[in-house]
Amino acid sequence: MQQRRLSGRRPLLLAVGAGVTVAALAAGMTSAFAATIFSDDFTDGDTSGWSKSGGTWAVDGSGVLNQSNAGSELARQFAGQTSWTNYSVQARVRPASFGSSSALVGLAARSSSSTKMYRLALLGSGRAELQAVNGSSVTAIGSASLGVGTGTWYTLRIETSGSTIRGFVNGTQIASGSNSLVGAGRIGLVTAYASGGFDDVLVDSSGGGTPTTPPPTTTPPPTTPPPTTTPPPAGWPTPTASQKVDATIPVSGTFDGGLKRYYGIGDGGQSESQDPMFELAAGATLRNVIIGAPAGDGVHCEGNCTLINVWWEDVGEDAATFRGGTTYTVDGGGARSASDKVFQHNGSGTVYIKNFRVENAGKLYRACGNCSTSYQRHVVIDNVIVRNTDAIAGINTNWGDTARFTRITIVGDPDRETSICVKYKGVPKGSEPTEIGEGADGVNCLYSPSDITYQ
């Protein structure tokens, strides 16, 4: 059973009381989204399953729920059940206007009544504050100055576990504390003397982690990638020999191909579920290999892996897929003729791509937008030459993905047609992610004009 909103139907809603555990809930479900007990992306154009209190609410043509009455003292939409206890709730929130520095647009959890709840508020003062709200009494659990502005999407998440309440903005914890004001309650979307938009609401029954099967904890990559003096390769190497491969080559430890060309698996096309040429066990290193055509699904990394001076002459389904683990490094080498993407990131953690060249490709990197588990993923791309490629990276901003770019050289693109960082709205397996924008934003797509050179 896939936990997703279907156009024209009510939001997914499952009851989870104090005695129901994630394991019990998941026992009857096979999807990795078994922990998601509620979701709504408003693509059906209505608010079925929600109850309104104050404000002027409507779903616009892009599938965003908007509260447009900035004069409303307190506008709320509630969903879920009053018996919900330990869970996390996440939503994308976009302030449109603030009537004062104390006006707010935010997200609520454990709403036991219309005026009693935990609330993560984006304030007109530019701060984000996690609050315990009891009528007119508001207690700040914690806050952070984020320079919150109007017209920008923020991903808010509240985690409740016993008396521990945590608040996150764009994947970063801004507040955590112990509070026993309310032990159970519904979720809510809230404004006070402000207007704003809401989208992609997800509730996870685990009381922590992202609102899907909680992934291993990952840390966003450093602001500045490790220094390197190795230049990207100037050209494509000549194979020392060629070897036809009839079955996937398993690699544990280090495999050094001596720049031999390996080819012969798959049909050379984009058909799904082709076998890989190489399958790397956790901790394995593949180096000095040329992968010819056909190459099936290239390289599979089943855990942390390192690819050094690996070349793909004609990418088939994908050049490499990072499936398990938390850290993957591509150092040197290159790829060309990828009608879709070069590197596919399905697992969690961070992919480092450096000293690399890509030619004639759709995307150099794509964080999976509809895998069975929706991890937060990161990529650091440094010292890379790009030619005739549609986009360098595609990420899912609603899941907190990040992409950092330094020393990118784009060749032969006088019209600046190559996209640096494309943003998508990730979706559950079985749906298709939608493109929602591109370009540097200081939150998910991280680069400055000086990081990009055109030749």
CSV table of C-alpha atoms in Angstrom, one decimal:
chain,number,residue,atom,x,y,z
A,1,MET,CA,0.0,0.0,0.0
A,2,GLN,CA,1.6,3.2,-1.1
A,3,GLN,CA,1.1,6.2,1.2
A,4,ARG,CA,0.3,8.9,-1.4
A,5,ARG,CA,-2.5,11.4,-2.2
A,6,LEU,CA,-4.6,10.4,-5.1
A,7,SER,CA,-6.3,13.2,-7.0
A,8,GLY,CA,-9.9,13.5,-6.1
A,9,ARG,CA,-9.7,11.4,-3.0
A,10,ARG,CA,-9.5,12.1,0.7
A,11,PRO,CA,-6.1,12.4,2.4
A,12,LEU,CA,-4.5,9.2,3.6
A,13,LEU,CA,-5.5,8.9,7.3
A,14,LEU,CA,-4.8,6.1,9.7
A,15,ALA,CA,-5.5,6.0,13.4
A,16,VAL,CA,-2.5,5.8,15.7
A,17,GLY,CA,-3.1,5.8,19.4
A,18,ALA,CA,-0.9,5.7,22.4
A,19,GLY,CA,-0.7,1.9,22.4
A,20,VAL,CA,0.1,1.5,18.7
A,21,THR,CA,3.7,1.2,17.7
A,22,VAL,CA,5.3,1.7,14.3
A,23,ALA,CA,6.1,-2.0,14.2
A,24,ALA,CA,2.5,-2.9,14.7
A,25,LEU,CA,1.3,-0.4,12.2
A,26,ALA,CA,3.8,-1.6,9.6
A,27,ALA,CA,2.9,-5.3,10.1
A,28,GLY,CA,0.1,-5.1,7.6
A,29,MET,CA,1.9,-2.9,5.1
A,30,THR,CA,4.6,-3.8,2.7
A,31,SER,CA,5.6,-0.3,1.5
A,32,ALA,CA,8.6,1.5,2.9
A,33,PHE,CA,6.1,4.4,3.5
A,34,ALA,CA,4.3,2.3,6.1
A,35,ALA,CA,5.1,4.8,8.9
A,36,THR,CA,3.3,7.6,7.1
A,37,ILE,CA,-0.2,7.9,8.7
A,38,PHE,CA,-1.4,11.0,6.9
A,39,SER,CA,-0.5,12.9,3.7
A,40,ASP,CA,-2.0,15.7,1.6
A,41,ASP,CA,-0.5,17.7,-1.3
A,42,PHE,CA,-3.8,19.4,-2.2
A,43,THR,CA,-3.5,18.3,-5.9
A,44,ASP,CA,-7.2,17.4,-5.9
A,45,GLY,CA,-8.0,21.1,-5.4
A,46,ASP,CA,-9.9,20.8,-2.1
A,47,THR,CA,-9.5,20.5,1.7
A,48,SER,CA,-11.4,17.2,2.3
A,49,GLY,CA,-10.3,15.8,5.6
A,50,TRP,CA,-9.5,19.2,7.1
A,51,SER,CA,-11.6,21.3,9.5
A,52,LYS,CA,-11.3,25.1,9.3
A,53,SER,CA,-11.3,27.6,12.1
A,54,GLY,CA,-11.0,31.2,11.0
A,55,GLY,CA,-9.4,32.8,8.0
A,56,THR,CA,-10.0,32.5,4.2
A,57,TRP,CA,-8.7,29.3,2.8
A,58,ALA,CA,-8.6,28.0,-0.8
A,59,VAL,CA,-6.5,25.7,-2.9
A,60,ASP,CA,-5.0,27.5,-5.9
A,61,GLY,CA,-4.3,26.0,-9.4
A,62,SER,CA,-0.8,24.9,-8.5
A,63,GLY,CA,-2.1,22.7,-5.6
A,64,VAL,CA,-1.2,25.0,-2.8
A,65,LEU,CA,-3.5,25.7,0.1
A,66,ASN,CA,-3.5,29.4,0.8
A,67,GLN,CA,-4.8,31.4,3.8
A,68,SER,CA,-5.3,34.9,2.3
A,69,ASN,CA,-6.9,36.9,5.1
A,70,ALA,CA,-3.9,38.7,6.7
A,71,GLY,CA,-6.3,40.4,9.1
A,72,SER,CA,-7.4,37.2,10.7
A,73,GLU,CA,-6.4,37.0,14.4
A,74,LEU,CA,-6.0,33.2,14.3
A,75,ALA,CA,-6.7,31.1,11.2
A,76,ARG,CA,-6.3,27.3,11.4
A,77,GLN,CA,-6.9,24.1,9.4
A,78,PHE,CA,-6.9,20.9,11.5
A,79,ALA,CA,-6.6,17.3,10.4
A,80,GLY,CA,-5.9,13.9,12.0
A,81,GLN,CA,-7.1,12.6,15.3
A,82,THR,CA,-7.0,13.9,18.8
A,83,SER,CA,-5.7,10.5,20.0
A,84,TRP,CA,-2.4,10.9,18.1
A,85,THR,CA,0.5,11.0,20.5
A,86,ASN,CA,4.1,10.4,19.3
A,87,TYR,CA,4.6,11.5,15.7
A,88,SER,CA,6.3,14.0,13.5
A,89,VAL,CA,4.4,16.4,11.2
A,90,GLN,CA,6.1,18.1,8.3
A,91,ALA,CA,4.8,20.6,5.7
A,92,ARG,CA,6.2,23.2,3.2
A,93,VAL,CA,5.2,26.7,4.4
A,94,ARG,CA,5.4,29.9,2.4
A,95,PRO,CA,4.7,33.2,4.2
A,96,ALA,CA,3.0,35.7,1.9
A,97,SER,CA,2.6,38.7,4.3
A,98,PHE,CA,3.1,39.6,7.9
A,99,GLY,CA,1.0,42.3,9.6
A,100,SER,CA,3.6,42.8,12.4
A,101,SER,CA,6.8,41.4,13.9
A,102,SER,CA,4.7,39.0,16.0
A,103,ALA,CA,2.5,37.8,13.2
A,104,LEU,CA,3.1,34.2,12.2
A,105,VAL,CA,2.7,31.5,9.6
A,106,GLY,CA,3.3,28.0,11.0
A,107,LEU,CA,2.6,24.4,11.7
A,108,ALA,CA,1.0,22.7,14.7
A,109,ALA,CA,1.2,19.3,16.4
A,110,ARG,CA,-0.8,17.7,19.3
A,111,SER,CA,-3.6,20.2,18.9
A,112,SER,CA,-6.0,19.0,21.7
A,113,SER,CA,-8.3,22.0,21.0
A,114,SER,CA,-8.4,25.0,18.7
A,115,THR,CA,-6.2,27.0,21.1
A,116,LYS,CA,-4.0,24.3,22.8
A,117,MET,CA,-1.1,22.9,20.8
A,118,TYR,CA,2.6,22.9,20.0
A,119,ARG,CA,3.4,25.3,17.2
A,120,LEU,CA,6.4,26.0,15.0
A,121,ALA,CA,6.0,29.6,13.9
A,122,LEU,CA,7.7,31.7,11.3
A,123,LEU,CA,7.5,35.2,12.7
A,124,GLY,CA,7.3,38.6,11.0
A,125,SER,CA,10.5,39.5,13.0
A,126,GLY,CA,12.4,37.0,10.9
A,127,ARG,CA,12.7,34.4,13.6
A,128,ALA,CA,11.5,30.8,13.8
A,129,GLU,CA,10.0,29.8,17.2
A,130,LEU,CA,8.9,26.5,18.7
A,131,GLN,CA,6.0,27.3,21.0
A,132,ALA,CA,3.7,25.7,23.6
A,133,VAL,CA,0.3,27.4,23.1
A,134,ASN,CA,-2.4,27.4,25.7
A,135,GLY,CA,-5.0,30.0,24.7
A,136,SER,CA,-3.4,33.4,25.0
A,137,SER,CA,-0.5,32.0,26.9
A,138,VAL,CA,2.4,31.2,24.6
A,139,THR,CA,5.7,29.7,26.0
A,140,ALA,CA,8.7,29.7,23.7
A,141,ILE,CA,10.5,26.3,23.9
A,142,GLY,CA,13.3,27.6,21.7
A,143,SER,CA,13.9,29.8,18.6
A,144,ALA,CA,16.5,30.9,16.0
A,145,SER,CA,17.0,33.9,13.8
A,146,LEU,CA,16.7,32.8,10.2
A,147,GLY,CA,15.9,35.9,8.4
A,148,VAL,CA,12.5,34.6,7.4
A,149,GLY,CA,11.0,36.4,4.5
A,150,THR,CA,7.9,36.4,2.4
A,151,GLY,CA,7.6,34.5,-0.9
A,152,THR,CA,10.0,31.8,0.2
A,153,TRP,CA,9.2,28.2,0.9
A,154,TYR,CA,10.3,26.7,4.2
A,155,THR,CA,10.1,23.1,5.2
A,156,LEU,CA,8.8,22.9,8.8
A,157,ARG,CA,8.8,19.8,11.0
A,158,ILE,CA,7.7,19.2,14.6
A,159,GLU,CA,8.7,15.9,16.3
A,160,THR,CA,6.8,14.8,19.5
A,161,SER,CA,8.0,11.9,21.6
A,162,GLY,CA,6.7,11.8,25.2
A,163,SER,CA,7.5,15.2,26.7
A,164,THR,CA,10.3,15.9,24.2
A,165,ILE,CA,9.3,18.4,21.5
A,166,ARG,CA,11.6,19.3,18.6
A,167,GLY,CA,11.3,21.8,15.8
A,168,PHE,CA,13.2,21.8,12.5
A,169,VAL,CA,13.4,24.3,9.6
A,170,ASN,CA,14.7,23.1,6.3
A,171,GLY,CA,16.1,20.0,8.0
A,172,THR,CA,18.0,21.9,10.7
A,173,GLN,CA,16.9,21.6,14.3
A,174,ILE,CA,16.2,25.1,15.7
A,175,ALA,CA,14.7,24.1,19.1
A,176,SER,CA,14.3,21.2,21.4
A,177,GLY,CA,12.9,21.0,24.9
A,178,SER,CA,10.8,19.1,27.5
A,179,ASN,CA,7.2,20.2,27.8
A,180,SER,CA,4.1,18.5,29.1
A,181,LEU,CA,1.4,20.9,28.1
A,182,VAL,CA,-0.4,18.5,25.9
A,183,GLY,CA,0.1,14.8,25.3
A,184,ALA,CA,-2.0,14.1,22.2
A,185,GLY,CA,-3.8,15.9,19.5
A,186,ARG,CA,-4.3,16.7,15.8
A,187,ILE,CA,-2.0,18.5,13.3
A,188,GLY,CA,-2.7,22.0,12.2
A,189,LEU,CA,-1.8,24.7,9.7
A,190,VAL,CA,-1.8,28.1,11.3
A,191,THR,CA,-1.6,31.9,10.6
A,192,ALA,CA,-2.1,34.9,12.9
A,193,TYR,CA,-2.3,38.3,11.4
A,194,ALA,CA,-0.5,36.9,8.3
A,195,SER,CA,-1.2,35.2,5.1
A,196,GLY,CA,0.6,32.2,3.6
A,197,GLY,CA,0.6,29.0,1.6
A,198,PHE,CA,0.9,25.4,2.7
A,199,ASP,CA,1.8,22.2,0.8
A,200,ASP,CA,3.1,18.6,1.1
A,201,VAL,CA,1.8,17.7,4.6
A,202,LEU,CA,3.1,14.4,5.9
A,203,VAL,CA,2.6,12.8,9.3
A,204,ASP,CA,4.9,10.0,10.5
A,205,SER,CA,4.0,7.8,13.4
A,206,SER,CA,7.5,7.2,14.6
A,207,GLY,CA,7.7,10.5,16.5
A,208,GLY,CA,11.0,11.4,14.8
A,209,GLY,CA,12.9,11.5,11.5
A,210,THR,CA,11.6,12.4,8.2
A,211,PRO,CA,7.9,11.6,7.5
A,212,THR,CA,8.7,8.3,5.7
A,213,THR,CA,10.6,5.3,7.0
A,214,PRO,CA,13.2,7.1,9.2
A,215,PRO,CA,16.6,6.9,7.4
A,216,PRO,CA,20.0,6.8,9.1
A,217,THR,CA,21.0,10.2,10.4
A,218,THR,CA,22.9,12.2,7.8
A,219,THR,CA,24.8,15.4,8.2
A,220,PRO,CA,24.8,18.0,5.4
A,221,PRO,CA,28.1,18.2,3.6
A,222,PRO,CA,30.6,20.9,4.6
A,223,THR,CA,30.2,24.4,3.2
A,224,THR,CA,33.6,24.1,1.5
A,225,PRO,CA,34.6,20.8,0.0
A,226,PRO,CA,38.0,19.3,0.8
A,227,PRO,CA,40.7,21.2,-1.2
A,228,THR,CA,42.0,19.4,-4.3
A,229,THR,CA,44.7,20.3,-6.8
A,230,THR,CA,43.9,17.5,-9.3
A,231,PRO,CA,42.6,18.9,-12.6
A,232,PRO,CA,39.7,17.2,-14.4
A,233,PRO,CA,41.0,14.9,-17.1
A,234,ALA,CA,41.8,16.7,-20.4
A,235,GLY,CA,40.4,13.9,-22.6
A,236,TRP,CA,39.2,10.4,-22.9
A,237,PRO,CA,41.7,7.6,-22.3
A,238,THR,CA,42.6,4.8,-24.8
A,239,PRO,CA,41.7,1.3,-23.5
A,240,THR,CA,44.7,-0.9,-22.8
A,241,ALA,CA,42.5,-3.9,-23.8
A,242,SER,CA,38.8,-4.9,-24.1
A,243,GLN,CA,36.9,-7.6,-22.2
A,244,LYS,CA,33.3,-8.8,-22.9
A,245,VAL,CA,31.4,-9.4,-19.7
A,246,ASP,CA,28.5,-11.8,-19.5
A,247,ALA,CA,27.5,-11.4,-15.8
A,248,THR,CA,27.9,-8.8,-13.1
A,249,ILE,CA,31.4,-8.6,-11.6
A,250,PRO,CA,31.2,-8.5,-7.8
A,251,VAL,CA,33.8,-6.2,-6.1
A,252,SER,CA,34.9,-6.3,-2.5
A,253,GLY,CA,38.0,-4.5,-1.4
A,254,THR,CA,39.7,-2.9,-4.5
A,255,PHE,CA,39.4,-3.7,-8.1
A,256,ASP,CA,42.0,-2.1,-10.5
A,257,GLY,CA,41.1,-2.6,-14.1
A,258,GLY,CA,44.3,-1.1,-15.5
A,259,LEU,CA,42.2,1.0,-17.9
A,260,LYS,CA,40.8,-2.1,-19.6
A,261,ARG,CA,37.4,-1.6,-21.4
A,262,TYR,CA,34.6,-3.8,-20.0
A,263,TYR,CA,31.4,-4.2,-22.0
A,264,GLY,CA,28.6,-6.6,-22.9
A,265,ILE,CA,25.7,-6.3,-20.3
A,266,GLY,CA,22.2,-5.1,-21.1
A,267,ASP,CA,20.8,-3.6,-24.2
A,268,GLY,CA,22.5,-0.1,-24.1
A,269,GLY,CA,19.1,1.6,-23.5
A,270,GLN,CA,17.1,3.1,-20.7
A,271,SER,CA,15.0,0.0,-19.9
A,272,GLU,CA,14.7,-0.4,-16.1
A,273,SER,CA,16.1,-3.1,-13.9
A,274,GLN,CA,19.1,-4.0,-16.1
A,275,ASP,CA,22.0,-5.8,-14.3
A,276,PRO,CA,25.0,-3.7,-13.4
A,277,MET,CA,28.5,-4.2,-14.9
A,278,PHE,CA,30.0,-4.0,-11.4
A,279,GLU,CA,28.4,-4.5,-8.0
A,280,LEU,CA,30.5,-3.0,-5.2
A,281,ALA,CA,30.1,-4.3,-1.7
A,282,ALA,CA,30.2,-1.8,1.2
A,283,GLY,CA,33.6,-0.2,1.4
A,284,ALA,CA,34.7,-1.3,-2.0
A,285,THR,CA,36.9,0.8,-4.5
A,286,LEU,CA,36.7,0.6,-8.3
A,287,ARG,CA,39.6,2.2,-10.1
A,288,ASN,CA,41.1,2.6,-13.6
A,289,VAL,CA,38.2,1.1,-15.5
A,290,ILE,CA,36.7,2.0,-18.8
A,291,ILE,CA,33.0,0.9,-19.2
A,292,GLY,CA,32.0,0.5,-22.8
A,293,ALA,CA,28.7,-0.3,-24.4
A,294,PRO,CA,26.4,-2.0,-23.7
A,295,ALA,CA,27.0,-1.5,-20.0
A,296,GLY,CA,23.6,-2.3,-18.4
A,297,ASP,CA,23.1,-0.3,-15.3
A,298,GLY,CA,26.8,0.6,-14.9
A,299,VAL,CA,28.0,0.4,-11.3
A,300,HIS,CA,25.9,-0.4,-8.2
A,301,CYS,CA,27.3,0.7,-4.8
A,302,GLU,CA,25.6,-1.4,-2.1
A,303,GLY,CA,27.3,0.7,0.7
A,304,ASN,CA,29.9,3.3,1.0
A,305,CYS,CA,32.1,3.2,-2.1
A,306,THR,CA,34.9,5.0,-4.0
A,307,LEU,CA,35.2,5.3,-7.8
A,308,ILE,CA,38.6,6.5,-9.0
A,309,ASN,CA,39.4,7.2,-12.6
A,310,VAL,CA,36.3,5.3,-13.9
A,311,TRP,CA,35.1,6.2,-17.4
A,312,TRP,CA,31.8,5.5,-19.1
A,313,GLU,CA,32.0,5.7,-22.9
A,314,ASP,CA,28.3,5.4,-23.5
A,315,VAL,CA,26.0,5.4,-20.4
A,316,GLY,CA,23.1,3.0,-20.7
A,317,GLU,CA,20.5,3.1,-17.9
A,318,ASP,CA,22.7,4.9,-15.4
A,319,ALA,CA,26.5,5.2,-15.0
A,320,ALA,CA,26.4,4.4,-11.3
A,321,THR,CA,23.7,4.0,-8.7
A,322,PHE,CA,24.4,4.7,-5.0
A,323,ARG,CA,22.1,2.4,-3.1
A,324,GLY,CA,23.3,1.8,0.5
A,325,GLY,CA,25.7,3.5,2.8
A,326,THR,CA,26.1,7.2,3.6
A,327,THR,CA,29.3,8.4,1.8
A,328,TYR,CA,30.2,7.9,-1.9
A,329,THR,CA,33.1,9.4,-3.7
A,330,VAL,CA,33.7,9.8,-7.5
A,331,ASP,CA,37.2,11.1,-8.1
A,332,GLY,CA,38.5,11.6,-11.6
A,333,GLY,CA,37.1,9.9,-14.8
A,334,GLY,CA,34.2,11.0,-16.9
A,335,ALA,CA,30.9,10.0,-18.6
A,336,ARG,CA,29.2,10.7,-21.9
A,337,SER,CA,26.2,9.9,-23.9
A,338,ALA,CA,23.7,9.6,-21.0
A,339,SER,CA,20.3,10.3,-22.4
A,340,ASP,CA,18.9,10.6,-18.8
A,341,LYS,CA,21.2,10.9,-15.8
A,342,VAL,CA,24.8,9.8,-15.0
A,343,PHE,CA,24.7,9.3,-11.2
A,344,GLN,CA,21.6,8.1,-9.5
A,345,HIS,CA,21.4,8.6,-5.7
A,346,ASN,CA,18.9,6.2,-4.1
A,347,GLY,CA,20.4,5.7,-0.6
A,348,SER,CA,21.0,8.2,2.1
A,349,GLY,CA,24.0,10.4,2.8
A,350,THR,CA,26.3,12.4,0.5
A,351,VAL,CA,27.8,11.9,-2.9
A,352,TYR,CA,31.1,13.7,-3.6
A,353,ILE,CA,31.9,14.2,-7.3
A,354,LYS,CA,35.2,15.8,-8.1
A,355,ASN,CA,37.8,16.1,-10.9
A,356,PHE,CA,35.3,14.7,-13.4
A,357,ARG,CA,34.0,15.5,-16.9
A,358,VAL,CA,30.6,14.9,-18.3
A,359,GLU,CA,29.5,15.3,-22.0
A,360,ASN,CA,26.2,14.8,-23.8
A,361,ALA,CA,24.1,14.0,-20.8
A,362,GLY,CA,20.7,14.8,-19.3
A,363,LYS,CA,21.9,15.3,-15.7
A,364,LEU,CA,25.2,14.6,-14.0
A,365,TYR,CA,23.4,13.8,-10.7
A,366,ARG,CA,19.9,13.1,-9.6
A,367,ALA,CA,18.7,12.5,-6.0
A,368,CYS,CA,15.9,9.9,-6.4
A,369,GLY,CA,12.5,11.7,-6.4
A,370,ASN,CA,10.2,8.6,-6.0
A,371,CYS,CA,12.2,5.8,-4.4
A,372,SER,CA,10.5,3.5,-1.9
A,373,THR,CA,12.3,5.4,0.9
A,374,SER,CA,12.6,9.2,0.9
A,375,TYR,CA,15.9,10.0,2.4
A,376,GLN,CA,17.4,13.4,2.8
A,377,ARG,CA,20.3,13.4,0.3
A,378,HIS,CA,23.3,15.6,-0.4
A,379,VAL,CA,25.8,16.1,-3.2
A,380,VAL,CA,29.0,18.1,-3.4
A,381,ILE,CA,30.3,18.7,-6.9
A,382,ASP,CA,33.8,20.3,-7.3
A,383,ASN,CA,36.2,20.8,-10.1
A,384,VAL,CA,34.0,19.4,-12.9
A,385,ILE,CA,33.9,20.1,-16.7
A,386,VAL,CA,30.5,20.1,-18.2
A,387,ARG,CA,29.7,20.0,-22.0
A,388,ASN,CA,26.4,19.7,-23.8
A,389,THR,CA,24.5,18.7,-20.6
A,390,ASP,CA,21.0,19.7,-19.7
A,391,ALA,CA,21.5,20.0,-15.9
A,392,ILE,CA,24.3,19.4,-13.4
A,393,ALA,CA,22.2,18.3,-10.4
A,394,GLY,CA,18.5,17.6,-9.6
A,395,ILE,CA,17.4,17.5,-5.9
A,396,ASN,CA,14.2,17.2,-3.9
A,397,THR,CA,13.8,20.4,-1.8
A,398,ASN,CA,10.8,19.2,0.1
A,399,TRP,CA,13.0,16.4,1.6
A,400,GLY,CA,15.8,18.8,2.5
A,401,ASP,CA,18.3,17.7,-0.2
A,402,THR,CA,21.2,20.0,-0.8
A,403,ALA,CA,23.7,20.4,-3.7
A,404,ARG,CA,26.9,22.4,-3.4
A,405,PHE,CA,28.9,23.5,-6.4
A,406,THR,CA,32.5,24.8,-6.7
A,407,ARG,CA,34.9,25.2,-9.7
A,408,ILE,CA,32.3,24.2,-12.3
A,409,THR,CA,33.4,24.8,-15.9
A,410,ILE,CA,30.7,24.8,-18.6
A,411,VAL,CA,32.1,24.5,-22.1
A,412,GLY,CA,30.3,25.6,-25.3
A,413,ASP,CA,27.2,27.1,-23.8
A,414,PRO,CA,27.0,30.7,-24.9
A,415,ASP,CA,23.2,30.9,-24.2
A,416,ARG,CA,23.6,29.6,-20.6
A,417,GLU,CA,21.2,26.7,-21.3
A,418,THR,CA,22.7,24.3,-18.8
A,419,SER,CA,20.9,24.3,-15.5
A,420,ILE,CA,23.1,24.2,-12.5
A,421,CYS,CA,20.6,23.0,-9.9
A,422,VAL,CA,17.1,21.9,-10.6
A,423,LYS,CA,14.6,21.6,-7.8
A,424,TYR,CA,11.9,18.9,-7.6
A,425,LYS,CA,9.1,18.0,-5.3
A,426,GLY,CA,9.8,14.4,-4.3
A,427,VAL,CA,6.9,12.0,-4.2
A,428,PRO,CA,6.2,8.4,-3.0
A,429,LYS,CA,7.0,5.5,-5.2
A,430,GLY,CA,4.5,5.1,-8.0
A,431,SER,CA,4.2,8.8,-8.6
A,432,GLU,CA,6.3,11.2,-10.7
A,433,PRO,CA,8.2,14.1,-9.1
A,434,THR,CA,7.5,17.6,-10.4
A,435,GLU,CA,10.0,20.3,-11.2
A,436,ILE,CA,9.4,23.3,-9.0
A,437,GLY,CA,12.3,25.7,-9.9
A,438,GLU,CA,16.0,26.0,-10.3
A,439,GLY,CA,19.0,28.2,-9.3
A,440,ALA,CA,20.9,29.2,-6.2
A,441,ASP,CA,18.8,29.9,-3.1
A,442,GLY,CA,21.2,29.6,-0.2
A,443,VAL,CA,19.3,26.7,1.3
A,444,ASN,CA,19.2,23.8,-1.0
A,445,CYS,CA,21.1,24.9,-4.1
A,446,LEU,CA,24.4,26.3,-2.9
A,447,TYR,CA,26.7,28.2,-5.2
A,448,SER,CA,27.7,31.8,-6.2
A,449,PRO,CA,28.3,33.2,-9.7
A,450,SER,CA,32.1,32.9,-9.1
A,451,ASP,CA,31.7,29.1,-8.7
A,452,ILE,CA,30.6,28.8,-12.4
A,453,THR,CA,32.9,29.5,-15.3
A,454,TYR,CA,31.8,29.5,-18.9
A,455,GLN,CA,34.2,28.7,-21.8
